[in-house]
Short mmCIF file of C-alpha atoms in Angstrom, two decimals:
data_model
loop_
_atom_site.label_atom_id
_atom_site.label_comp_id
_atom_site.label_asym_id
_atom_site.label_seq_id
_atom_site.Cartn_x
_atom_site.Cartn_y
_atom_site.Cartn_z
CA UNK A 15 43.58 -9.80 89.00
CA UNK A 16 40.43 -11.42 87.77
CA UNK A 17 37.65 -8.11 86.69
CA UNK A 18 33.65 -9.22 86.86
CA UNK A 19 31.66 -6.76 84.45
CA UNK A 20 28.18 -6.81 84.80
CA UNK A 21 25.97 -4.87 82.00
CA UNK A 22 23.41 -3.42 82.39
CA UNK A 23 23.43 -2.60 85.78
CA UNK A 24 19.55 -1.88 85.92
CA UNK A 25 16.68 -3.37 83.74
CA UNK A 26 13.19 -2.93 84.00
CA UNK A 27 10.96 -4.94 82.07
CA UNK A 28 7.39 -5.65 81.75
CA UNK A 29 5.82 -9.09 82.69
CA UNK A 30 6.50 -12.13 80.56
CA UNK A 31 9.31 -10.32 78.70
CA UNK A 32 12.54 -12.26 78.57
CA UNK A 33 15.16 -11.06 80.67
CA UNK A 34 18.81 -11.09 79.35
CA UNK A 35 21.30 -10.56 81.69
CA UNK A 36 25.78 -10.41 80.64
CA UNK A 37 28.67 -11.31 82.83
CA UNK A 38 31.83 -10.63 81.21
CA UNK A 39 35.01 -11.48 82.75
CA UNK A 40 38.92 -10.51 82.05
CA UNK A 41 41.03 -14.08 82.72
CA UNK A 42 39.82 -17.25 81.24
CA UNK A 43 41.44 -19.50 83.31
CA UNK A 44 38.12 -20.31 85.44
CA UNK A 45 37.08 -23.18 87.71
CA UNK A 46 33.39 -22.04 87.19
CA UNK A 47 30.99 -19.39 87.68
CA UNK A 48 28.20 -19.07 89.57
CA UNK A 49 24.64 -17.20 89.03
CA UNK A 50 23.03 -15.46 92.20
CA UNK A 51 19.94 -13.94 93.56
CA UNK A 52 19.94 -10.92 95.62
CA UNK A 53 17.12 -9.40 97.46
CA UNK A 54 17.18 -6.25 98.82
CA UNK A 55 18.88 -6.34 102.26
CA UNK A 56 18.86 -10.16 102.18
CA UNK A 57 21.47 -12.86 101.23
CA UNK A 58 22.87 -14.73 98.45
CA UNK A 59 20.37 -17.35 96.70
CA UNK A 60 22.77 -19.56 94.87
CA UNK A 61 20.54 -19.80 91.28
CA UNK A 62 23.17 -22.18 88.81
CA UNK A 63 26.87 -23.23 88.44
CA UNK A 64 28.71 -23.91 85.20
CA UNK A 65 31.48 -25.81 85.65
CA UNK A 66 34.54 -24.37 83.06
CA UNK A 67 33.82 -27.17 81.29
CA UNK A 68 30.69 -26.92 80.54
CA UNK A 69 28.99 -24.74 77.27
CA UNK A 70 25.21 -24.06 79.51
CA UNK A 71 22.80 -24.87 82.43
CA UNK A 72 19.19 -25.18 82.91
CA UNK A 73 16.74 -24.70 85.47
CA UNK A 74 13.35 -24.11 85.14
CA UNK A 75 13.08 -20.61 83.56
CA UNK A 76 16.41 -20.05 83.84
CA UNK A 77 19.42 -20.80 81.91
CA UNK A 78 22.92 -19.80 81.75
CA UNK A 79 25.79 -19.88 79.22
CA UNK A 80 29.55 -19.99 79.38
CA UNK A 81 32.18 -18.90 76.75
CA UNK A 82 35.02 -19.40 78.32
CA UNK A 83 37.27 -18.45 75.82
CA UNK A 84 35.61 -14.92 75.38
CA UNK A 85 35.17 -14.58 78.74
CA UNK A 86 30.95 -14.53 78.95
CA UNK A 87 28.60 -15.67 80.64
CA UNK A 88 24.80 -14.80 79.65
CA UNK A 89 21.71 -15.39 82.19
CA UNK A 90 18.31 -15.79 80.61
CA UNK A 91 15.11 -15.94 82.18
CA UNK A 92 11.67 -16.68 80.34
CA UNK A 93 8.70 -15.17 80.60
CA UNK A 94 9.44 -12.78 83.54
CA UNK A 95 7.43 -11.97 86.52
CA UNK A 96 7.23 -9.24 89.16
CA UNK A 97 8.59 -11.93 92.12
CA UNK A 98 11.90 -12.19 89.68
CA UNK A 99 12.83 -8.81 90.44
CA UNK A 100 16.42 -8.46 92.79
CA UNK A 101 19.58 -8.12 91.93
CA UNK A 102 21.23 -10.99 90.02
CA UNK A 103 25.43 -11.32 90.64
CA UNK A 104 27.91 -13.30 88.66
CA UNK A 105 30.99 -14.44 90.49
CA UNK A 106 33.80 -16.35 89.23
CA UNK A 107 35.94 -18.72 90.72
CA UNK A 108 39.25 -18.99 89.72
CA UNK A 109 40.94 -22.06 88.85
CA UNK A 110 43.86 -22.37 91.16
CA UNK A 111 42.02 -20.90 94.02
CA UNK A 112 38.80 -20.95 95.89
CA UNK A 113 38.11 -17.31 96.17
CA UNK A 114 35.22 -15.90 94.27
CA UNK A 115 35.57 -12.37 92.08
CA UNK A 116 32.22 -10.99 92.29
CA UNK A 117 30.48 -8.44 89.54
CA UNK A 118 28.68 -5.24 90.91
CA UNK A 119 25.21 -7.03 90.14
CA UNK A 120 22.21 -6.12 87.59
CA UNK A 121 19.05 -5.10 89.42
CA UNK A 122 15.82 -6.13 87.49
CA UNK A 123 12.49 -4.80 87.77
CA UNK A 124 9.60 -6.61 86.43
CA UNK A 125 6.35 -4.28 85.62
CA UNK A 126 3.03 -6.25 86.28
CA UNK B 25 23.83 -27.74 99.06
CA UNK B 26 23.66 -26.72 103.02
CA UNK B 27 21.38 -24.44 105.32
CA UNK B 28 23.49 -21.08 106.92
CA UNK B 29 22.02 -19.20 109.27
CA UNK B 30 23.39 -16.09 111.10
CA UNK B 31 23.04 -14.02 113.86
CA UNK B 32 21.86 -11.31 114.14
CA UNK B 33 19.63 -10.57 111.45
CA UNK B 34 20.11 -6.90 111.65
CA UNK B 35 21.32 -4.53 114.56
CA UNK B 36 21.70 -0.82 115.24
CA UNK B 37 24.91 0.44 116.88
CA UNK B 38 26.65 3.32 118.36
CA UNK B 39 30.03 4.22 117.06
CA UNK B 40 33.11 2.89 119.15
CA UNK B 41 31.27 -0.32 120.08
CA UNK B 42 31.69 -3.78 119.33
CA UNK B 43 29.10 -6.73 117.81
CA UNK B 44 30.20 -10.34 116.77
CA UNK B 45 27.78 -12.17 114.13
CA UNK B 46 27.36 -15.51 114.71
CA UNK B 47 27.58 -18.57 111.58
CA UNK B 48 25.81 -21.37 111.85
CA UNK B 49 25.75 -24.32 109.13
CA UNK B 50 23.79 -27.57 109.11
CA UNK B 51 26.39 -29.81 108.06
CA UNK B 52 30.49 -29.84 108.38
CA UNK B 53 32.61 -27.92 106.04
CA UNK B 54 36.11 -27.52 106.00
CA UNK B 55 35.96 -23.51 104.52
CA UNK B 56 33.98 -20.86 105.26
CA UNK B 57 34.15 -16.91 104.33
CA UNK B 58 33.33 -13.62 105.71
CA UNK B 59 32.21 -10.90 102.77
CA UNK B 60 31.27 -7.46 103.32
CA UNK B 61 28.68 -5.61 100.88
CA UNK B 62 28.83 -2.03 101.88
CA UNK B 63 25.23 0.11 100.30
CA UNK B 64 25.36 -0.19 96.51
CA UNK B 65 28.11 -2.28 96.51
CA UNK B 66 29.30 -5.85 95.60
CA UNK B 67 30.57 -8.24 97.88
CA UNK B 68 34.28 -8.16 99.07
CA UNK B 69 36.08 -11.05 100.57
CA UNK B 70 37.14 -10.37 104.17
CA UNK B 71 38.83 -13.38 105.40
CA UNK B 72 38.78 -17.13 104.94
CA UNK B 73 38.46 -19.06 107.59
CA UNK B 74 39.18 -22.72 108.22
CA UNK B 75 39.14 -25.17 111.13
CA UNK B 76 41.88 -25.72 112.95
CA UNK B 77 43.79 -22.48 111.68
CA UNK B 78 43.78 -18.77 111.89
CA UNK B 79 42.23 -17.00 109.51
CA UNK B 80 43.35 -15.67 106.04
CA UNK B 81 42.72 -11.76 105.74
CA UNK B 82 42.40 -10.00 102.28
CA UNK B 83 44.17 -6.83 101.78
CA UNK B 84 42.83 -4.05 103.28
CA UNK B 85 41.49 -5.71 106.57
CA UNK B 86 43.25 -6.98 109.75
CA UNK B 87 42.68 -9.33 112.66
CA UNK B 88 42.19 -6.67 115.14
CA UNK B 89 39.38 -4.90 113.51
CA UNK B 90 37.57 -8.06 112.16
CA UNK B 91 38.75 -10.86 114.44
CA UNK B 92 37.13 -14.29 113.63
CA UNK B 93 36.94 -17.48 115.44
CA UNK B 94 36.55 -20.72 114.15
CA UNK B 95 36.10 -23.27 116.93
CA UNK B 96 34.88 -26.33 115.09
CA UNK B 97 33.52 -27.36 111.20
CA UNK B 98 29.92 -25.84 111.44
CA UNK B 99 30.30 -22.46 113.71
CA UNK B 100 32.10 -19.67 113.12
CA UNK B 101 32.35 -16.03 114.26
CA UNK B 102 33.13 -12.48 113.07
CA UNK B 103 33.68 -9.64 115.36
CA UNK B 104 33.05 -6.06 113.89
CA UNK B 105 35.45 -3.79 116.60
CA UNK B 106 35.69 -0.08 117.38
CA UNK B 107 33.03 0.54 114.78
CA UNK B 108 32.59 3.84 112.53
CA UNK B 109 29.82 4.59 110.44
CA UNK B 110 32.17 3.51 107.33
CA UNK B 111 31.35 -0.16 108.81
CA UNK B 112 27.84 -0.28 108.25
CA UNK B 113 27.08 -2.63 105.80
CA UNK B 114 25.60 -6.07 105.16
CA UNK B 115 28.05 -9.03 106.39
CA UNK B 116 27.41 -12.66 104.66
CA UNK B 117 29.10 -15.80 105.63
CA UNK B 118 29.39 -18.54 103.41
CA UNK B 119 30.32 -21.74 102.97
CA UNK B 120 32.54 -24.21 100.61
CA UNK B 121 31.45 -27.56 99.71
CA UNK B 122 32.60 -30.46 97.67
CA UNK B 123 36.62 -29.02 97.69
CA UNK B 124 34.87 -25.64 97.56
CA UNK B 125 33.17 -26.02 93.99
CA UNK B 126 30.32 -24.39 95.10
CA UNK B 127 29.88 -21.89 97.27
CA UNK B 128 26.24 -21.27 99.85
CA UNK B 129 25.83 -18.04 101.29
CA UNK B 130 23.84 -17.11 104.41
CA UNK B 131 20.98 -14.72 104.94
CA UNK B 132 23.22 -11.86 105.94
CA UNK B 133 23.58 -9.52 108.88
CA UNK B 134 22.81 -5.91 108.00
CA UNK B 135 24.66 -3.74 110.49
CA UNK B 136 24.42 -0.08 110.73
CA UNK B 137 26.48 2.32 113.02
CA UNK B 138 25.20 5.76 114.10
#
């Protein structure tokens, strides 16, 4: 059974620090793995995908990595600001199904 | 990527009673899924449910508690029965697109049981 590690689970930074978030999980054999946004009470905000095959992606101020093979992912977000604070959740989706294992989140606080 | 939307938003119920959360998606997908996220916690996978056949339940939850209904490719519903206080929680729906490479989840419903 596929484990999602999450560390830390709480961060609190001040504004325009970078923000470095870990996913670790225990069986390599992914599909891909997917970055999200929480708010408090809210939904999911989808934030980037890595396909298995890929090494990183980009967007904006964020960008994510994938070792595969070491089972790690690694979020990074630049020059933080207060309206990044929520919770941010890895989930991985295995490669012979669709079902997504979800970490228990890292909630970030960014000090103005 | 698509637009969810679910009702209700939130609600406020008494113990023994029933609510059903509606899902609502902008476009036609072939799989969707019910999660729970009880306080503090991470999502877990309730059920799958696709079009055109009943759903899938994870261990630990059962079609009479959580029955869902899936009448066509962009609606679907979840029924929260006999509720306890255990139940309250925040309940997502989401969607698969693209052979279910990516997945979109809705706003949420936050339910809470007195």
């Amino acid at each position: 059974k596929q484990e999602v590690t999450q560390i830390p689970a709480a961060l609190s930074v001040p504004e325009g620090e970078n923000l470095v978030l870990n996913c670790s999980f225990t069986d390599s054999a992914i599909y891909n793995l997917q970055w999200f946004r929480q708010d408090p009470g809210k939904g999911l905000t989808s934030l980037l995908l890595i396909q298995s095959s890929q090494r990183e992606q980009t967007s904006g101020r964020l960008n994510a990595s994938l070792d595969k093979s070491s089972g790690r992912s690694t979020l990074y977000i630049a020059a933080s600001q207060p309206g990044d604070s929520a919770t941010y959740l890895c989930a991985v989706r295995p490669s012979d199904d669709y079902k997504l294992s979800f970490g228990a989140g890292t909630t970030v606080t960014v000090r103005a | 990527s698509a637009v969810i939307s679910q009702k209700p938003s939130r609600d406020i119920c008494q113990r023994g009673t029933s609510l059903t959360i509606q899902c609502q998606v902008d476009s036609q997908v072939t799989m969707m899924f019910w999660y729970r996220q009880q306080p503090g916690q991470s999502l877990t996978l309730i059920a799958t449910a696709n079009q055109g056949s009943e759903a899938t339940y994870e261990s630990g939850f059962v079609i009479d508690k959580f029955p869902i209904s899936r009448p066509n490719l962009t609606f679907s519903t979840l029924t929260v029965s006999n509720m306890s206080p255990e139940d309250s929680s925040i309940y997502l729906c989401s969607v698969g697109t693209s052979g279910g490479h990516q997945q979109f989840f809705g706003p949420g419903t936050r339910l809470t049981v007195l």
